[in-house]
mmCIF file of C-alpha atoms in Angstrom:
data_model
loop_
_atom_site.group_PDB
_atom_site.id
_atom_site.type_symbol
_atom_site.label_atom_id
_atom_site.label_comp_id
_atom_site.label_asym_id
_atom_site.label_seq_id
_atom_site.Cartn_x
_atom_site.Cartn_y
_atom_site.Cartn_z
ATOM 1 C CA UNK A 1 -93.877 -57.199 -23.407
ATOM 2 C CA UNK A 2 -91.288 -54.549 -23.438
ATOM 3 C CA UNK A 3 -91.113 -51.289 -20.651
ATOM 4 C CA UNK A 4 -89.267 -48.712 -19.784
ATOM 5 C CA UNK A 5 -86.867 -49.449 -16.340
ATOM 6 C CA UNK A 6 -89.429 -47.019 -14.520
ATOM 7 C CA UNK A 7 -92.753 -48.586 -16.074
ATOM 8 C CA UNK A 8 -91.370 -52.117 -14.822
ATOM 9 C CA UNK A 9 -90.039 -51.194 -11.683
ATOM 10 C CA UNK A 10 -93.116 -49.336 -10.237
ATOM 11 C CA UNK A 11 -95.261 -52.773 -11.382
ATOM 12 C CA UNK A 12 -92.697 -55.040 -9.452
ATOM 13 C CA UNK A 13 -92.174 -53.131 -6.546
ATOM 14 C CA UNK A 14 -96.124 -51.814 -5.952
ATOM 15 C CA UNK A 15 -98.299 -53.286 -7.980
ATOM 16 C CA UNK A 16 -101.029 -55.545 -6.127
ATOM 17 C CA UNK A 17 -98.873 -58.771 -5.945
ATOM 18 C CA UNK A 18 -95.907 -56.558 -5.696
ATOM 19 C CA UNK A 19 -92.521 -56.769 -3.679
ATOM 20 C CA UNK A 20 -93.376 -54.205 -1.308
ATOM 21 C CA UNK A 21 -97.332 -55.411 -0.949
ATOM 22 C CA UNK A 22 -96.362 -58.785 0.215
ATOM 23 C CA UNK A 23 -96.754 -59.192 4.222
ATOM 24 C CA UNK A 24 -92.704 -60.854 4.664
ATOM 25 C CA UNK A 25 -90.557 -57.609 5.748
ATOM 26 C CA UNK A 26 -87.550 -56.310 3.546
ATOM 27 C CA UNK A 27 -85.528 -57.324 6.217
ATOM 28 C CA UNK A 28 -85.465 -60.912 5.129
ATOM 29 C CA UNK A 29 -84.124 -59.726 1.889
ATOM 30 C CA UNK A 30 -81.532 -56.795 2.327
ATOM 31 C CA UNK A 31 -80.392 -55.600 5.705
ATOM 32 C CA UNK A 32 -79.977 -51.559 6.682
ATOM 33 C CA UNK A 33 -78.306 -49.731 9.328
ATOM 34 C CA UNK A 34 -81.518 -50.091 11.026
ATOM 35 C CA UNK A 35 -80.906 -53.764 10.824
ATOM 36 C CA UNK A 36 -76.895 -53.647 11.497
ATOM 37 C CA UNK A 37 -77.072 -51.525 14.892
ATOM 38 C CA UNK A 38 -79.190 -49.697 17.395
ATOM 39 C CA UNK A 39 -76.477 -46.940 17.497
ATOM 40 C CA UNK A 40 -78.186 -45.988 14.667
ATOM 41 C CA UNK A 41 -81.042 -44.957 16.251
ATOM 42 C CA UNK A 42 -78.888 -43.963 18.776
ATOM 43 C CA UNK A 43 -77.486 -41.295 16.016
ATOM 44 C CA UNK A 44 -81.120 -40.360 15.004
ATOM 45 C CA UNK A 45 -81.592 -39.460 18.284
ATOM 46 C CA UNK A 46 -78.945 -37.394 18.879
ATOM 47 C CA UNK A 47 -79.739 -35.332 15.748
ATOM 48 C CA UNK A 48 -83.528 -35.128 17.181
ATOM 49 C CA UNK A 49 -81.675 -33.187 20.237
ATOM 50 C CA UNK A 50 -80.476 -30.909 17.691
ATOM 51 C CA UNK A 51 -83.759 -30.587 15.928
ATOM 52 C CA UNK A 52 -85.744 -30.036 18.895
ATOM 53 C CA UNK A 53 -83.505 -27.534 20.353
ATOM 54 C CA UNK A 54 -83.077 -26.026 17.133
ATOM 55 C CA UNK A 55 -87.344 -25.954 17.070
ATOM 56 C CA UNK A 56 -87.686 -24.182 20.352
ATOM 57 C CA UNK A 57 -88.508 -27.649 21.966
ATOM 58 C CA UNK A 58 -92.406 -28.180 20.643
ATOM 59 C CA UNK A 59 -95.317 -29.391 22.227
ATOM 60 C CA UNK A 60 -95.090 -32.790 20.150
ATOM 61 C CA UNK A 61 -92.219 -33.565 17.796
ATOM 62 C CA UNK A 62 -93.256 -35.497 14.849
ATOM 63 C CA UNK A 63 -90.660 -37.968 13.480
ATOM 64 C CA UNK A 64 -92.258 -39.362 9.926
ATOM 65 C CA UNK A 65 -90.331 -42.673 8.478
ATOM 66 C CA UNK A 66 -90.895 -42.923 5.063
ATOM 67 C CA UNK A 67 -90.767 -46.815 3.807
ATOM 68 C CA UNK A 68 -90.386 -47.753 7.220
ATOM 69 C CA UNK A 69 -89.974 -51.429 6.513
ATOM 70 C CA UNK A 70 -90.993 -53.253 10.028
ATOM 71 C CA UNK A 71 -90.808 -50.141 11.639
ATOM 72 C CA UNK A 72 -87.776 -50.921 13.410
ATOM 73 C CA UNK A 73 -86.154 -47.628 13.571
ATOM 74 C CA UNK A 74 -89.397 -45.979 15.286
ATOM 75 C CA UNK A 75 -89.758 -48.971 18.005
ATOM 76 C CA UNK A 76 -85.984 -48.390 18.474
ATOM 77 C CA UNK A 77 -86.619 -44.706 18.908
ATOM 78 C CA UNK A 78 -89.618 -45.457 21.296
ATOM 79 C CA UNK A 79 -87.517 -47.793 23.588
ATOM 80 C CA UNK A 80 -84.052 -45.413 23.610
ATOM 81 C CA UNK A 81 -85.797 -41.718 23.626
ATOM 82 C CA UNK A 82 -84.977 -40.384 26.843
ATOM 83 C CA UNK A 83 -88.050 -39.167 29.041
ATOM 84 C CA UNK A 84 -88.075 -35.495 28.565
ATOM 85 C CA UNK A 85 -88.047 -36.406 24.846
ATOM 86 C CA UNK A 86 -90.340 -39.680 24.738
ATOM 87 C CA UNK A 87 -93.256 -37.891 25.686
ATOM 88 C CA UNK A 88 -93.707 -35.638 23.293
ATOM 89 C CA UNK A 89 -92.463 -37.649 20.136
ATOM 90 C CA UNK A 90 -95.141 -38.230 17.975
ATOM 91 C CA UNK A 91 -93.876 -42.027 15.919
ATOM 92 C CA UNK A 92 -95.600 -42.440 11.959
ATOM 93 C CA UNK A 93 -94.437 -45.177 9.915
ATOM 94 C CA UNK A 94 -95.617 -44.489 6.100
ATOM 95 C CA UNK A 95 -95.498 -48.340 4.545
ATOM 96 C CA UNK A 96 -97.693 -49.475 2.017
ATOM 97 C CA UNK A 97 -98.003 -53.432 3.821
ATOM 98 C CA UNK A 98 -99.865 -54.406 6.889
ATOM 99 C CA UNK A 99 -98.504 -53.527 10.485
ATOM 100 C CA UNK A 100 -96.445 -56.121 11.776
ATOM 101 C CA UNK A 101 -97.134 -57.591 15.153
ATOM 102 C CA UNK A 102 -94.913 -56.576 18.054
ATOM 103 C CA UNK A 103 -94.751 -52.861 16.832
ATOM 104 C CA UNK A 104 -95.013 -50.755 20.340
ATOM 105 C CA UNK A 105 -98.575 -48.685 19.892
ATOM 106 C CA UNK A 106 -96.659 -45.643 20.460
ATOM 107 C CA UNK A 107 -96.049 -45.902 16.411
ATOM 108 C CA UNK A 108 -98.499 -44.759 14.447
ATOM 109 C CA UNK A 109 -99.097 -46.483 10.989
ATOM 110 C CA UNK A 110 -100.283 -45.103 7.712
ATOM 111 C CA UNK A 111 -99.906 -45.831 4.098
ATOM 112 C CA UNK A 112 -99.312 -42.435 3.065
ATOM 113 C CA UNK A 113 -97.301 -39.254 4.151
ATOM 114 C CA UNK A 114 -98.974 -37.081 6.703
ATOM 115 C CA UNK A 115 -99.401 -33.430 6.063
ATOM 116 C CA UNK A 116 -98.421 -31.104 8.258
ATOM 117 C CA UNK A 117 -95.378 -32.565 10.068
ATOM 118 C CA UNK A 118 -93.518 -30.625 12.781
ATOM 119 C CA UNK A 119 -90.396 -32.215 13.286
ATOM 120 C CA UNK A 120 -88.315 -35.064 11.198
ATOM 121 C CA UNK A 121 -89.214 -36.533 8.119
ATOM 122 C CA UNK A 122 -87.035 -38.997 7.386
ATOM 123 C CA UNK A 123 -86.171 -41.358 4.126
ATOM 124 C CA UNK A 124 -83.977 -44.261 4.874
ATOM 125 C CA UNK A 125 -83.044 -46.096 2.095
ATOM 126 C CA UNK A 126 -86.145 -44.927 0.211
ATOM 127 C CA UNK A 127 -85.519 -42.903 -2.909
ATOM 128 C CA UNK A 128 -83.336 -45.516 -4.299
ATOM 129 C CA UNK A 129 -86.887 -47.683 -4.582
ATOM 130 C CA UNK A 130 -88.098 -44.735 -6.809
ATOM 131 C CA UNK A 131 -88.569 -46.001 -9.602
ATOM 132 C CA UNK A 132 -86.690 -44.653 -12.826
ATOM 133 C CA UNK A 133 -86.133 -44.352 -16.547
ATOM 134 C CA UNK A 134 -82.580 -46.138 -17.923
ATOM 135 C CA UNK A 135 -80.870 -44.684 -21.043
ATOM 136 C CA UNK A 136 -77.678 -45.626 -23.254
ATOM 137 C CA UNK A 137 -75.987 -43.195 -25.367
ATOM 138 C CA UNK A 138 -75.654 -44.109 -28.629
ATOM 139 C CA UNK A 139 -73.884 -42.690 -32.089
ATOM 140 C CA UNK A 140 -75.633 -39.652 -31.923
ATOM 141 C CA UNK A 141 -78.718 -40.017 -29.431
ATOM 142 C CA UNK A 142 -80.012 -40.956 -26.245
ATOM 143 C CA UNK A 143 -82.500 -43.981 -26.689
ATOM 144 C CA UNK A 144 -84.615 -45.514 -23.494
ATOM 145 C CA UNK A 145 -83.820 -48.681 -22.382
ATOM 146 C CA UNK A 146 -86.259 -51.497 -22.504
ATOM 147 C CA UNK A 147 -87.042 -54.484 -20.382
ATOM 148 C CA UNK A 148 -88.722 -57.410 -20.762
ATOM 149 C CA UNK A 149 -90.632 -57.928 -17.042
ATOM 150 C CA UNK A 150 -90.636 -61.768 -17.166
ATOM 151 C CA UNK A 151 -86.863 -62.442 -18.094
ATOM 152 C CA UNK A 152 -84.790 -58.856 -17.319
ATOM 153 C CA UNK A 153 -83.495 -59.164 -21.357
ATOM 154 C CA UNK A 154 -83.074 -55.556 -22.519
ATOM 155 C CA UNK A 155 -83.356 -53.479 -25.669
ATOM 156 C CA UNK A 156 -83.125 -50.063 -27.210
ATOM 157 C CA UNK A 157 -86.209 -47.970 -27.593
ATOM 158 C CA UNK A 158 -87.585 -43.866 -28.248
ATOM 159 C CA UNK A 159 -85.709 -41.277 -26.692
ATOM 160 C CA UNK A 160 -86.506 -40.051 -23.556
ATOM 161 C CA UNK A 161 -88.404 -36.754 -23.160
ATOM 162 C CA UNK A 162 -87.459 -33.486 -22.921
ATOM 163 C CA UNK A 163 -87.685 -32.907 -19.308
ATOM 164 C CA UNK A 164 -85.342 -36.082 -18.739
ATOM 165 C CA UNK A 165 -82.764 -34.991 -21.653
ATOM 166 C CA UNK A 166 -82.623 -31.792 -20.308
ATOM 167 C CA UNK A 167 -82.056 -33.601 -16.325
ATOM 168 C CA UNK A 168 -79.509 -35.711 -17.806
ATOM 169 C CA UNK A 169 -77.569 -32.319 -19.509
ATOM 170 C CA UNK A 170 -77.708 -31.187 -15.994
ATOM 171 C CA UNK A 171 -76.883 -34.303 -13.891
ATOM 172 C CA UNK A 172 -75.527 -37.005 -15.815
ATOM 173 C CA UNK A 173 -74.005 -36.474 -18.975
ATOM 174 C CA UNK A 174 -73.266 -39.918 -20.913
ATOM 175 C CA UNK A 175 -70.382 -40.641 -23.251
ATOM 176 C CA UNK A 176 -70.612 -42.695 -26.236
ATOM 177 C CA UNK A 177 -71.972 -46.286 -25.096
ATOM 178 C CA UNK A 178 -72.751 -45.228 -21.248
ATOM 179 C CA UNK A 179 -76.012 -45.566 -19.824
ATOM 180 C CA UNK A 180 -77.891 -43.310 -17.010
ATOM 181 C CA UNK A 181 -80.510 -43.337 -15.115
ATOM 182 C CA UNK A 182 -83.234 -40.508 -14.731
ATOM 183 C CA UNK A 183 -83.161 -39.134 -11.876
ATOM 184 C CA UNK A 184 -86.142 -36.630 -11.824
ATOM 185 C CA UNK A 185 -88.494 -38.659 -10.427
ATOM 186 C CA UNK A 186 -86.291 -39.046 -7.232
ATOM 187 C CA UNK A 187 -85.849 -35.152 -7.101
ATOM 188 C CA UNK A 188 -89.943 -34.914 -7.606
ATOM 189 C CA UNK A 189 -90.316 -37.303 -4.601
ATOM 190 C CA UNK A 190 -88.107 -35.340 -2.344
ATOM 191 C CA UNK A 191 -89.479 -32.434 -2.876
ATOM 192 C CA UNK A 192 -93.043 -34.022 -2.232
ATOM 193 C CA UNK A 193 -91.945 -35.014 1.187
ATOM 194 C CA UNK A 194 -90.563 -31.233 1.750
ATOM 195 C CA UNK A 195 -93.975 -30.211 0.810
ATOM 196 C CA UNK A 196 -95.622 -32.542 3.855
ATOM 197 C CA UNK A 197 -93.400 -30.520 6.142
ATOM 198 C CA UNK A 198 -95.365 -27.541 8.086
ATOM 199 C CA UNK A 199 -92.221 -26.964 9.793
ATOM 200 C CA UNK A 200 -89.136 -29.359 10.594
ATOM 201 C CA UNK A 201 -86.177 -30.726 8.586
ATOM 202 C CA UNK A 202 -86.192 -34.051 6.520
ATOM 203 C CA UNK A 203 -83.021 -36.612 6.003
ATOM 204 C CA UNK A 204 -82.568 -39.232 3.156
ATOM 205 C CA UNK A 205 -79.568 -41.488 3.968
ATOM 206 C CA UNK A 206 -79.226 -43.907 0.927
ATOM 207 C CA UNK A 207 -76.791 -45.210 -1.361
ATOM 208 C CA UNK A 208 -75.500 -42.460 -3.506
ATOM 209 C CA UNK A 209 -72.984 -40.612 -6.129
ATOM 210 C CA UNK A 210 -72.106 -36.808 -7.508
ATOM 211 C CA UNK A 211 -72.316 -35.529 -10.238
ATOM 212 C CA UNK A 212 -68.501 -35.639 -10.633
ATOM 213 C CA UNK A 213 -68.731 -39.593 -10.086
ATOM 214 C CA UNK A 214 -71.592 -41.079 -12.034
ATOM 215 C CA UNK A 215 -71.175 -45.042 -12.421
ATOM 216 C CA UNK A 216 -70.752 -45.520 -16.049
ATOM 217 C CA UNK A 217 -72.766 -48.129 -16.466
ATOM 218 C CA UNK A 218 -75.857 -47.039 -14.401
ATOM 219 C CA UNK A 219 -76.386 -48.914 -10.751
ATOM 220 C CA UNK A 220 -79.672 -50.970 -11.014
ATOM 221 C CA UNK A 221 -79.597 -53.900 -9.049
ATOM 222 C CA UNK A 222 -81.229 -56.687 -7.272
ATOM 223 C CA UNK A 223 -81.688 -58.177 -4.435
ATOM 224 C CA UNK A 224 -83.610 -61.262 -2.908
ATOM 225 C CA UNK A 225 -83.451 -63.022 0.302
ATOM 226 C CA UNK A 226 -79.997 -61.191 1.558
ATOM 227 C CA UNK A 227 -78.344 -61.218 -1.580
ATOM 228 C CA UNK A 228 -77.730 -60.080 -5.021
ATOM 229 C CA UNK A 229 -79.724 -61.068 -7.849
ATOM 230 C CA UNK A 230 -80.444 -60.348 -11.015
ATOM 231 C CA UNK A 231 -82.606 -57.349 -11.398
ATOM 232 C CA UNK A 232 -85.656 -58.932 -12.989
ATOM 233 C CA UNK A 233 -88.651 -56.442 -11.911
ATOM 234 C CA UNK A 234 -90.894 -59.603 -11.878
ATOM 235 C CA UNK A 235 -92.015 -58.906 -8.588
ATOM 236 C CA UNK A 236 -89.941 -61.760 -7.011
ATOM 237 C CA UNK A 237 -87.395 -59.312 -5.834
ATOM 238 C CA UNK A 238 -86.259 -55.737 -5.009
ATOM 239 C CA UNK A 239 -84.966 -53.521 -7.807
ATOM 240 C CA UNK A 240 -83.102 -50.353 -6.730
ATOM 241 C CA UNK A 241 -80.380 -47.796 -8.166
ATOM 242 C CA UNK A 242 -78.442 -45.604 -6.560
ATOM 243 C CA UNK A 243 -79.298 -41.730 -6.097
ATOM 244 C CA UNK A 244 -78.033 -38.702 -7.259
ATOM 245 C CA UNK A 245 -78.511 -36.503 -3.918
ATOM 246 C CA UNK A 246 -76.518 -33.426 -5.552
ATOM 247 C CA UNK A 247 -79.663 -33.126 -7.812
ATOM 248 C CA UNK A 248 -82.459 -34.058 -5.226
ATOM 249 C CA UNK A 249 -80.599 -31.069 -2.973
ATOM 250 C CA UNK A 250 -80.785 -28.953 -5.724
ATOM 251 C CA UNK A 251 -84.380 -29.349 -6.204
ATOM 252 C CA UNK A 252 -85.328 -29.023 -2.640
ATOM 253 C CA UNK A 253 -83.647 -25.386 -2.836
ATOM 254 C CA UNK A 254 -85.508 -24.636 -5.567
ATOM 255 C CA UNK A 255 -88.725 -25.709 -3.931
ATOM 256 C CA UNK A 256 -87.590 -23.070 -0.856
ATOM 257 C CA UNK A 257 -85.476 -25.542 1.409
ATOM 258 C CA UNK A 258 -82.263 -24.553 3.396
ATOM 259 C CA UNK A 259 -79.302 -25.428 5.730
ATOM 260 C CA UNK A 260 -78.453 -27.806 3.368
ATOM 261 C CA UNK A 261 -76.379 -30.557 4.683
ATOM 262 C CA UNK A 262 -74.613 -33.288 1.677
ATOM 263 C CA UNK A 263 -72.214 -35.612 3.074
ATOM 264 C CA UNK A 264 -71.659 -39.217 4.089
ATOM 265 C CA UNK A 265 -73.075 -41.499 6.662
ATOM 266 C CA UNK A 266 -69.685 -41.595 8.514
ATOM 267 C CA UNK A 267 -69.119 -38.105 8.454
ATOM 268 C CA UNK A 268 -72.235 -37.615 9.864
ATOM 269 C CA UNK A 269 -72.237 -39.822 12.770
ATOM 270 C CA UNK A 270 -69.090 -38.747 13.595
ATOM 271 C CA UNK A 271 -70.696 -35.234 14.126
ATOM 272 C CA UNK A 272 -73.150 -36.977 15.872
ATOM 273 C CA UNK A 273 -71.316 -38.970 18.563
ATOM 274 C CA UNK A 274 -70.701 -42.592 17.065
ATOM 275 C CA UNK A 275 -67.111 -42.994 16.868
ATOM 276 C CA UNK A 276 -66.694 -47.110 17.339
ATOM 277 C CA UNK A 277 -63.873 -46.543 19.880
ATOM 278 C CA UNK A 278 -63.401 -50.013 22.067
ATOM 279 C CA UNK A 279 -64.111 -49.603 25.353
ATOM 280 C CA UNK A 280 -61.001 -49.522 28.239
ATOM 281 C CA UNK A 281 -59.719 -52.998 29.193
ATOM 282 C CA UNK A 282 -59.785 -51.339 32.541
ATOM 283 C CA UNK A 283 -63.896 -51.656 32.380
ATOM 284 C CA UNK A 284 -63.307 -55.269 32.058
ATOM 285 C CA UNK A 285 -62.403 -56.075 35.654
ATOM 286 C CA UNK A 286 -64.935 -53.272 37.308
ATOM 287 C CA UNK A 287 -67.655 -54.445 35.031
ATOM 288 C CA UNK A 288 -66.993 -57.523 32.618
ATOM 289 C CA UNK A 289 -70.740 -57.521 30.993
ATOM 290 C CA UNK A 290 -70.836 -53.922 30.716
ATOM 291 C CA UNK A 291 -67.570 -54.160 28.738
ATOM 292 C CA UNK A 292 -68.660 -57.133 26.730
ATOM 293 C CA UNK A 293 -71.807 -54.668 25.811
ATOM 294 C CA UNK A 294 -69.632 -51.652 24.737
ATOM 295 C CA UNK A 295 -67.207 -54.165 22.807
ATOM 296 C CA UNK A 296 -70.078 -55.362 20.798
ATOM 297 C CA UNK A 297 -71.894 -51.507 20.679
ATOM 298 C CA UNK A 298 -68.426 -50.676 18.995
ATOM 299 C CA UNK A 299 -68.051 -53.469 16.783
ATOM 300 C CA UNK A 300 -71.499 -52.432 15.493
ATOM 301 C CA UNK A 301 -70.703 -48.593 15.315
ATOM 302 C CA UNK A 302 -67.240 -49.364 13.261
ATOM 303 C CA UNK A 303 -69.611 -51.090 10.646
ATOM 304 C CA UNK A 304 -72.510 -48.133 10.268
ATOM 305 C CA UNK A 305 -68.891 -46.053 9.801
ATOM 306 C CA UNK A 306 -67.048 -48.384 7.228
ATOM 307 C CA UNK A 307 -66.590 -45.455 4.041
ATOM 308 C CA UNK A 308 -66.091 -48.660 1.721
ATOM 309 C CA UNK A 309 -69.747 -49.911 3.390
ATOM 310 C CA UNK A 310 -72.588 -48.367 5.459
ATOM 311 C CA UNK A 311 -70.659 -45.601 5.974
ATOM 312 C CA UNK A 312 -70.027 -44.235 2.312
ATOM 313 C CA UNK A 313 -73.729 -43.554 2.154
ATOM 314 C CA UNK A 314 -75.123 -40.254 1.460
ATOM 315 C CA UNK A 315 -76.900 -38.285 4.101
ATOM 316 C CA UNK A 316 -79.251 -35.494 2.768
ATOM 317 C CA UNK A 317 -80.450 -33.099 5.611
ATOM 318 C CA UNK A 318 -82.510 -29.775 4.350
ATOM 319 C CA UNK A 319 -84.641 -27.631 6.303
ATOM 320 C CA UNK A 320 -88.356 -26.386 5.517
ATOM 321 C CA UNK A 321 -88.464 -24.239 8.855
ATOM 322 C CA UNK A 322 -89.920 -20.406 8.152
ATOM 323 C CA UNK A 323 -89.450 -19.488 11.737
ATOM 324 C CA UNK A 324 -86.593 -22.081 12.685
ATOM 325 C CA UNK A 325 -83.559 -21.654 13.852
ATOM 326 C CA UNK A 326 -80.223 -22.882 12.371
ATOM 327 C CA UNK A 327 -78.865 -26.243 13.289
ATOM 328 C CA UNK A 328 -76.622 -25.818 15.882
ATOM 329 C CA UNK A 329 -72.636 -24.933 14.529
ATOM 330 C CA UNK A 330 -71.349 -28.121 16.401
ATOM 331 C CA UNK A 331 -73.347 -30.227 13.809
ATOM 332 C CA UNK A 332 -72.688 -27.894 10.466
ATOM 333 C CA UNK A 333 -68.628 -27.365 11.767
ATOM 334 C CA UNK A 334 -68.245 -30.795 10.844
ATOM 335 C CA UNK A 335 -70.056 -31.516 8.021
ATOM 336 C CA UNK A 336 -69.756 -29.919 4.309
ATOM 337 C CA UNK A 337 -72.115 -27.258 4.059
ATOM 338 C CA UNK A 338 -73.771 -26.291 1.071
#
């Protein structure tokens, strides 16, 4: 049986006996900066300061993680938030498998997006599990690429449709013998979660590239118990691809977004705080555990940093605010600003 990528991906990943149905967590299988380092909560938090203030401090402050694995990131969130913020967070995981045990009942959990949110929707490591369409370019045309579910062999189909030929003219441009993938269904999902905002901001972080930079020959991938596979969308493992966060930006402006903010994870935290700077041998003698903490907090932070690693991915940060205010200039001064 032959499919298109985003046929065969959408059947793996959330079909009934799907990847994402199954009950194990991802993070047995790939590991995020959730997973490397609470200083990345530590980061989200600092940009909810920003968010809050820039919100006029609300009643309740919604922060919405879309594909929230375990829900790590919220219990992190939960257990760091400082008081005159942990009481009026509002915590929603959106995950299509059961709630794990151990999750603090601060979180909430639902299997879709909530509408209405006033605060932070956020999408970490999410759009690159959107499923989507692979194409070559050959003499003269663009034909679809086809997979065989049960093996991962490939072949040349149709051409893509008009709305994709006319993303890729935009986006992604192949030369003779290049592939692509499709991003438009990525774009369509970002501006879905836009649409859930009543009034807020909402941040994908996720491996990325520009338009100027497209991988030649396309980024789909596996992985499968912490490593790289084969991307077979059987179901036995997670298929992803990179995402083209120049386009999604561009399509949340056109749906009405703002304050547009398109750079990279390190860049980012660096506005935010994280800096991975070792801690003064001089706290060793007044305070040898504390020091062995901070050793290990920066160890941690230099890895959520790394441009050749965690910290080469792409933050997307867009606001859906009519009455807001701007992010403050501290944040946009050192960031590129769209």
């Amino acid at each position: 049986m032959w499919l298109s990528w985003r046929v065969a991906t959408e059947r793996a990943l959330y079909a009934e006996r799907g990847f994402y149905r199954r009950t194990e967590l991802p993070a047995r299988h790939f590991r995020t900066s959730v997973h490397a380092s609470p200083v990345f909560a530590r980061a989200i938090l600092a940009l909810l300061a920003h968010v809050d203030k820039a919100m006029g401090h609300p009643a309740a402050l919604d922060v919405v993680d879309v594909g929230a694995g375990g829900g790590e990131l919220l219990g992190q969130l939960h257990e760091l938030a400082p008081d005159e913020l942990a009481g009026r967070l509002r915590l929603t995981a959106v995950e299509i498998r059961p709630r794990p045990d151990g999750l603090p009942d601060a979180v909430s959990w639902v299997d879709t997006v909530p509408a209405g949110i006033t605060g932070l929707v956020m999408a970490n490591e999410w759009l690159d599990n959107v499923p989507v369409d692979v194409v070559e370019q050959t003499t003269g045309r663009l034909r679809l690429v086809l997979v065989d579910p049960a093996t991962g062999n490939e072949r040349l189909g149709g051409r893509p449709t008009t709305a994709d030929v006319r993303w890729l003219a935009t986006w992604w441009a192949p030369g003779i013998g290049e592939r692509a993938e499709i991003g438009r269904p990525r774009d369509e999902a970002w501006v879905d979660l836009l649409g859930h905002l009543a009034n807020g901001y909402a941040l994908a972080v996720d491996f990325h590239h520009h338009r100027t930079d497209r991988p030649p020959g396309g980024t789909v991938a596996g992985y499968r118990g912490g490593r790289w596979v084969s991307p077979v969308p059987d179901g036995s493992c997670d298929i992803c691809a990179h995402v083209a966060l120049d386009a999604c930006a561009a399509a949340g402006e056109r749906f009405g977004a703002n304050d547009t903010v398109l750079t990279t994870q390190r860049d980012a935290l660096l506005a935010l705080g994280i800096d991975g700077q070792q801690p003064e041998l001089s706290l060793a003698d007044r305070d040898p555990v504390g020091y062995l903490r901070a050793q290990r907090l920066a160890g941690e932070a230099a890895e959520l940093l790394d441009p050749a690693g965690l910290g080469g991915f792409g933050w997307l940060f867009q606001a859906v605010a009519p009455n807001r205010q701007h992010i403050p200039a501290r944040w946009l001064s050192t960031v590129d600003h769209r």
